[in-house]
Short mmCIF file of C-alpha atoms and ligand atoms in Angstrom, two decimals:
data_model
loop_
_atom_site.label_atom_id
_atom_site.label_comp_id
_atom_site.label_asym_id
_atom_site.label_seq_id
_atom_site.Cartn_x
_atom_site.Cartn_y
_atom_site.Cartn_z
CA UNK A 1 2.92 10.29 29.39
CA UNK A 2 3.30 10.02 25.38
CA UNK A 3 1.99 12.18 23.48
CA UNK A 4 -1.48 11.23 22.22
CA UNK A 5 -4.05 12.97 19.73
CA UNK A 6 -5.96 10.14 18.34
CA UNK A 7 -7.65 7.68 20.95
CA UNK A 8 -9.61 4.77 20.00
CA UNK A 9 -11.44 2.33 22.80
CA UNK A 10 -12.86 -0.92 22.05
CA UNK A 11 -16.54 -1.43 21.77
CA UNK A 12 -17.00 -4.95 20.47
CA UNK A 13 -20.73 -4.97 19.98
CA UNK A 14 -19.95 -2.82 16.79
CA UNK A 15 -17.06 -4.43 16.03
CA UNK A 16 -19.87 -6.66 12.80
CA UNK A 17 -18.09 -10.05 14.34
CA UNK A 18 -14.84 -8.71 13.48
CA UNK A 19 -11.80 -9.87 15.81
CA UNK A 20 -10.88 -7.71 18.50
CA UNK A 21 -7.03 -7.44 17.50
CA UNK A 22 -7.47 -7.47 13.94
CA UNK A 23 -10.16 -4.51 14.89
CA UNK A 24 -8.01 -2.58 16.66
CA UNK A 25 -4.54 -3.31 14.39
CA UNK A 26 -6.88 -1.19 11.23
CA UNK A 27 -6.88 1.64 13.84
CA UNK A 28 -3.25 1.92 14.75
CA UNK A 29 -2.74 1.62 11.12
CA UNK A 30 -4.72 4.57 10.70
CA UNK A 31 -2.76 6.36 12.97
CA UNK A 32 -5.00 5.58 16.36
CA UNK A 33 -1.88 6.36 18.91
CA UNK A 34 -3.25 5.24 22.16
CA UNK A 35 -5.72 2.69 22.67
CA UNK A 36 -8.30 1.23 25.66
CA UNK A 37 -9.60 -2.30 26.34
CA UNK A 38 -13.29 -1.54 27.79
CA UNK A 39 -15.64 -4.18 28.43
CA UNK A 40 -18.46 -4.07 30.78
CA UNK A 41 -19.91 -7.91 30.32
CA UNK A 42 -17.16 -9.92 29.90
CA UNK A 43 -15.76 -12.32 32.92
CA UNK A 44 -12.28 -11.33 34.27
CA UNK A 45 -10.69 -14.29 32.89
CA UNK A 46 -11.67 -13.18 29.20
CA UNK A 47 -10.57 -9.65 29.94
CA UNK A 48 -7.11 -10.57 31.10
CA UNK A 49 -7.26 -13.35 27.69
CA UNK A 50 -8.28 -9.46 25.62
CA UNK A 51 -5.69 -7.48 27.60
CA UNK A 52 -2.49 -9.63 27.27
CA UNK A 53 -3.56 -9.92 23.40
CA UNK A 54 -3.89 -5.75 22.80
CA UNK A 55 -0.49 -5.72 25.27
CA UNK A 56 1.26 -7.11 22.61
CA UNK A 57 -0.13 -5.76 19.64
CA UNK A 58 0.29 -2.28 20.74
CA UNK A 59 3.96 -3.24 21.84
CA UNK A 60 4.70 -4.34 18.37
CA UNK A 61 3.53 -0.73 16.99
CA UNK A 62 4.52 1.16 20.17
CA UNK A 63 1.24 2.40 20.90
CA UNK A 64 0.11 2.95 24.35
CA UNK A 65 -2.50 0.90 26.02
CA UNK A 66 -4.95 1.72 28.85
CA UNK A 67 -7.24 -0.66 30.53
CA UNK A 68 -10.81 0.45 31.97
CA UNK A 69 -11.73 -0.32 35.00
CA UNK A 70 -9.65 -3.56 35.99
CA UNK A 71 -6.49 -2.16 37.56
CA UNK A 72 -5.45 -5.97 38.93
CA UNK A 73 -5.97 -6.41 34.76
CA UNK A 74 -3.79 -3.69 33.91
CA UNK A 75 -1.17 -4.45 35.99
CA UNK A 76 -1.23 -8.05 35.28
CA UNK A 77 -0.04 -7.19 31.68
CA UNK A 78 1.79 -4.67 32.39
CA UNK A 79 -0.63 -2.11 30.14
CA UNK A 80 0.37 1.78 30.46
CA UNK A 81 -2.23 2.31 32.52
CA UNK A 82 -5.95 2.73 33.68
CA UNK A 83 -8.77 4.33 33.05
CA UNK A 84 -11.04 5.25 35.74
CA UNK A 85 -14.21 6.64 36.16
CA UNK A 86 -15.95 8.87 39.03
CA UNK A 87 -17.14 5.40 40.95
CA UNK A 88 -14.52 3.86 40.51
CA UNK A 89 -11.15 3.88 43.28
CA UNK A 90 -10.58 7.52 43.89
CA UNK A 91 -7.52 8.28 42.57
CA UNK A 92 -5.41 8.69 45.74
CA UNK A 93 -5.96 4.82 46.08
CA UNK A 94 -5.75 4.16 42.36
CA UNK A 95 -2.11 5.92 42.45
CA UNK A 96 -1.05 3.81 45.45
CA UNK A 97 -1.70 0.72 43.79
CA UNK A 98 -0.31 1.42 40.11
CA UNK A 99 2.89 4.00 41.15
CA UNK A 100 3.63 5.93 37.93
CA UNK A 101 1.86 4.45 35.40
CA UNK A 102 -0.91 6.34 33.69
CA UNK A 103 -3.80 7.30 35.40
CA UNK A 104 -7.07 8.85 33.07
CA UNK A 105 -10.24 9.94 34.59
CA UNK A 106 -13.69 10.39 33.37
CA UNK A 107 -14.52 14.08 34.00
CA UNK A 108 -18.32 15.85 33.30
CA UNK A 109 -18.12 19.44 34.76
CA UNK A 110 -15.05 21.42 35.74
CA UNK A 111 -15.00 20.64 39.35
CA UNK A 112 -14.03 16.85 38.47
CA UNK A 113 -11.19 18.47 35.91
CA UNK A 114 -9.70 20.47 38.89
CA UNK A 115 -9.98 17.55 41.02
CA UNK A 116 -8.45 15.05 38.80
CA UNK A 117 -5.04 17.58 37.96
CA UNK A 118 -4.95 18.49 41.76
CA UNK A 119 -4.86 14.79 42.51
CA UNK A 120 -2.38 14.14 40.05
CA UNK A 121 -4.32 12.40 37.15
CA UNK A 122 -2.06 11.94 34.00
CA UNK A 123 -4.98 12.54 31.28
CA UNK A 124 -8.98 13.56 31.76
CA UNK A 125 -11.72 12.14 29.83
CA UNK A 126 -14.19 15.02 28.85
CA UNK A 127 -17.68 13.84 27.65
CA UNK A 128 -20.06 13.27 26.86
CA UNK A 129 -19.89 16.08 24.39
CA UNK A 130 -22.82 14.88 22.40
CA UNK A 131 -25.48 11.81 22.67
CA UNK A 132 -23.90 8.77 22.60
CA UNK A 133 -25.69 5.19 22.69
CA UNK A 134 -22.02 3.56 23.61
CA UNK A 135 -22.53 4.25 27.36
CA UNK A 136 -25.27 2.92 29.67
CA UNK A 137 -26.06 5.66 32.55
CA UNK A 138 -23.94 8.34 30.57
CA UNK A 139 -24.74 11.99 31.87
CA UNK A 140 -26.43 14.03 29.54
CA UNK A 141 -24.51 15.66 27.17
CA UNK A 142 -21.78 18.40 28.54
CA UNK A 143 -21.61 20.12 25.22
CA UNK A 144 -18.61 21.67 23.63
CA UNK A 145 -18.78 24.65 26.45
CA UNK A 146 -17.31 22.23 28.84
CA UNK A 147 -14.54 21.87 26.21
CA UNK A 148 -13.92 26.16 26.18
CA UNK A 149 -14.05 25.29 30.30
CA UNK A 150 -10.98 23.12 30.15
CA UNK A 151 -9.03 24.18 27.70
CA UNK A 152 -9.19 27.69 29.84
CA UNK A 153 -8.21 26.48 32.72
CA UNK A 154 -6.71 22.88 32.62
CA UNK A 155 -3.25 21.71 32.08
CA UNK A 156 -3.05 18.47 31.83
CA UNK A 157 -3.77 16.38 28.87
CA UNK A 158 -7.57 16.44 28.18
CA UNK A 159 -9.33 14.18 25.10
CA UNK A 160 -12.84 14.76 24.11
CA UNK A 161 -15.12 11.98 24.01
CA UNK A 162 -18.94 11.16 23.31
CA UNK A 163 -20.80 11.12 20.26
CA UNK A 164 -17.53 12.26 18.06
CA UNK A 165 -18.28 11.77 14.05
CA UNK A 166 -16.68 12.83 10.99
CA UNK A 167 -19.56 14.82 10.85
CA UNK A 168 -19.07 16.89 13.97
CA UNK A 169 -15.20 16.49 15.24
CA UNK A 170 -14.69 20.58 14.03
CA UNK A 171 -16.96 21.98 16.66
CA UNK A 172 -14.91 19.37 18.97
CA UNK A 173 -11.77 21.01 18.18
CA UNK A 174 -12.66 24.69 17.43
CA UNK A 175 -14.20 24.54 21.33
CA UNK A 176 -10.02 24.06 21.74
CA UNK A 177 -9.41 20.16 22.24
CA UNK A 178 -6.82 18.75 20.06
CA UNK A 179 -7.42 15.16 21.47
CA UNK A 180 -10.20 13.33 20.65
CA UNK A 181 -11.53 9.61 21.62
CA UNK A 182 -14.56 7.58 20.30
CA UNK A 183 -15.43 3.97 20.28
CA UNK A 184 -18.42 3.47 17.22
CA UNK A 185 -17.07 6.08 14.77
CA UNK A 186 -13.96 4.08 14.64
CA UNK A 187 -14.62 0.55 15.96
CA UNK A 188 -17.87 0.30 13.84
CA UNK A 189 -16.32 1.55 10.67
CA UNK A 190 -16.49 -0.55 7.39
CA UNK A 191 -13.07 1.03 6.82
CA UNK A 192 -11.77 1.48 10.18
CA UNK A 193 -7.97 2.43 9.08
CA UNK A 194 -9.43 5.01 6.36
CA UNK A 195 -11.41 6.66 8.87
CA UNK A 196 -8.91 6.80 11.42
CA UNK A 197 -6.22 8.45 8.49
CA UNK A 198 -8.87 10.84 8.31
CA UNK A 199 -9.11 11.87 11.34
CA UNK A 200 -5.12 11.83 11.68
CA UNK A 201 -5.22 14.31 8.86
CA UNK A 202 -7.24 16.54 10.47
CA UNK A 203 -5.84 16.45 13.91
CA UNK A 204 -2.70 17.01 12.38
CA UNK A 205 -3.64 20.33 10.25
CA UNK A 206 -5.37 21.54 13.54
CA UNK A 207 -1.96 21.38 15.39
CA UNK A 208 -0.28 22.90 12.66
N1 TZP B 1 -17.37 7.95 28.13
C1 TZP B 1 -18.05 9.08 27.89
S1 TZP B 1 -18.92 8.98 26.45
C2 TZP B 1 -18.37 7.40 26.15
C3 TZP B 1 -17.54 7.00 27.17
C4 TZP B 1 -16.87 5.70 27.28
C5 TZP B 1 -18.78 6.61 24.96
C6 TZP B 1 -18.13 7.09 23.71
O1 TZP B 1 -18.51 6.30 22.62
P1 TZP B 1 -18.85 6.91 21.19
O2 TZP B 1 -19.34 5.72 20.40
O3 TZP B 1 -17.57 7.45 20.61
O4 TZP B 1 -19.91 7.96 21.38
MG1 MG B 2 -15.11 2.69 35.33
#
């Protein structure tokens, strides 16, 4: 897959009433390079309306886009790829159905990391690393040791995720990940494309 350092998903109940498209265009603006529809109430119908919308706004910037969840929605409009989490189709199946596009998994402990790259997953979600309020049934927090855990031993592409702020993303990426993901610190931003520069900036010095 592209590369990828900076990964926003949608989270509309902090988007303030702002639209979903115009939410996510401040964040590719920022420098956001891959992006994921997830939405846990709406009907199927609206999430195919959300998907083909974010399908061609991250075509015009060239930004890759991942759907949660829905892989009939994913494929329907032709998005990168999925996102999947341990419920969900195991990945075998998942791969059947969507050939090579990209496949991410949710991952908590290091057994689900070793399972996901044996299986052939493209990316791995690793989170929670701290309390987040953005998930219902989360796991409790896996801390940044999990991150020292993958970076060890993992080689596939791995992106933090849970509870990431300005405030903490240095612990994030001194445990050794140099992708990060978050849905309120971005999505419920007053100045969504200045925070996500920020965070560009910082990713970038890291990798330097
Ligand atoms: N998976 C693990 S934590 C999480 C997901 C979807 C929520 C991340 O949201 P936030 O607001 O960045 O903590
Ligand atoms: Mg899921």
């Amino acid at each position: 897959m592209k590369e990828f350092k900076l990964y926003a998903i949608t989270g509309e109940e902090f988007h303030q009433g702002r639209d979903l498209i115009e939410v996510m265009e401040q964040a590719i603006l920022g420098g956001v390079d891959i992006i994921q529809l997830r939405d846990k109430t709406s009907s199927k119908r609206e999430i195919l309306q959300k998907a083909k919308a974010l399908r061609e706004l991250t075509h015009k910037y060239g930004v890759t886009f991942i759907v949660n969840d829905h892989i009939d929605v994913s494929l329907a409009v032709d998005a990168d790829g999925i996102h999947i989490g341990q419920d969900d189709l195991p990945l075998a199946e998942a791969r059947k159905i969507v050939g090579d596009k990209i496949i991410g998994i949710s991952t908590h402990k290091i057994e689900e990391a070793r399972e996901a790259e044996a299986g052939g997953a493209d990316y791995i979600g690793v989170g929670p690393i701290f309390h987040t309020n953005s998930k219902v049934d989360v796991v409790d927090p896996v801390t940044t040791t999990y991150i020292n855990q993958v970076s060890n031993e993992i080689t596939i592409p791995f992106v933090a995720i849970g509870g990431i702020k300005l405030h903490n993303v240095d612990q994030v990426l001194e445990a050794g990940a140099t992708r990060i993901c978050m849905i309120s610190e971005i999505v419920g931003a007053e100045d969504i494309k200045g925070v996500c520069k920020t965070f560009t900036k910082i990713l970038s010095e890291k990798g330097e």
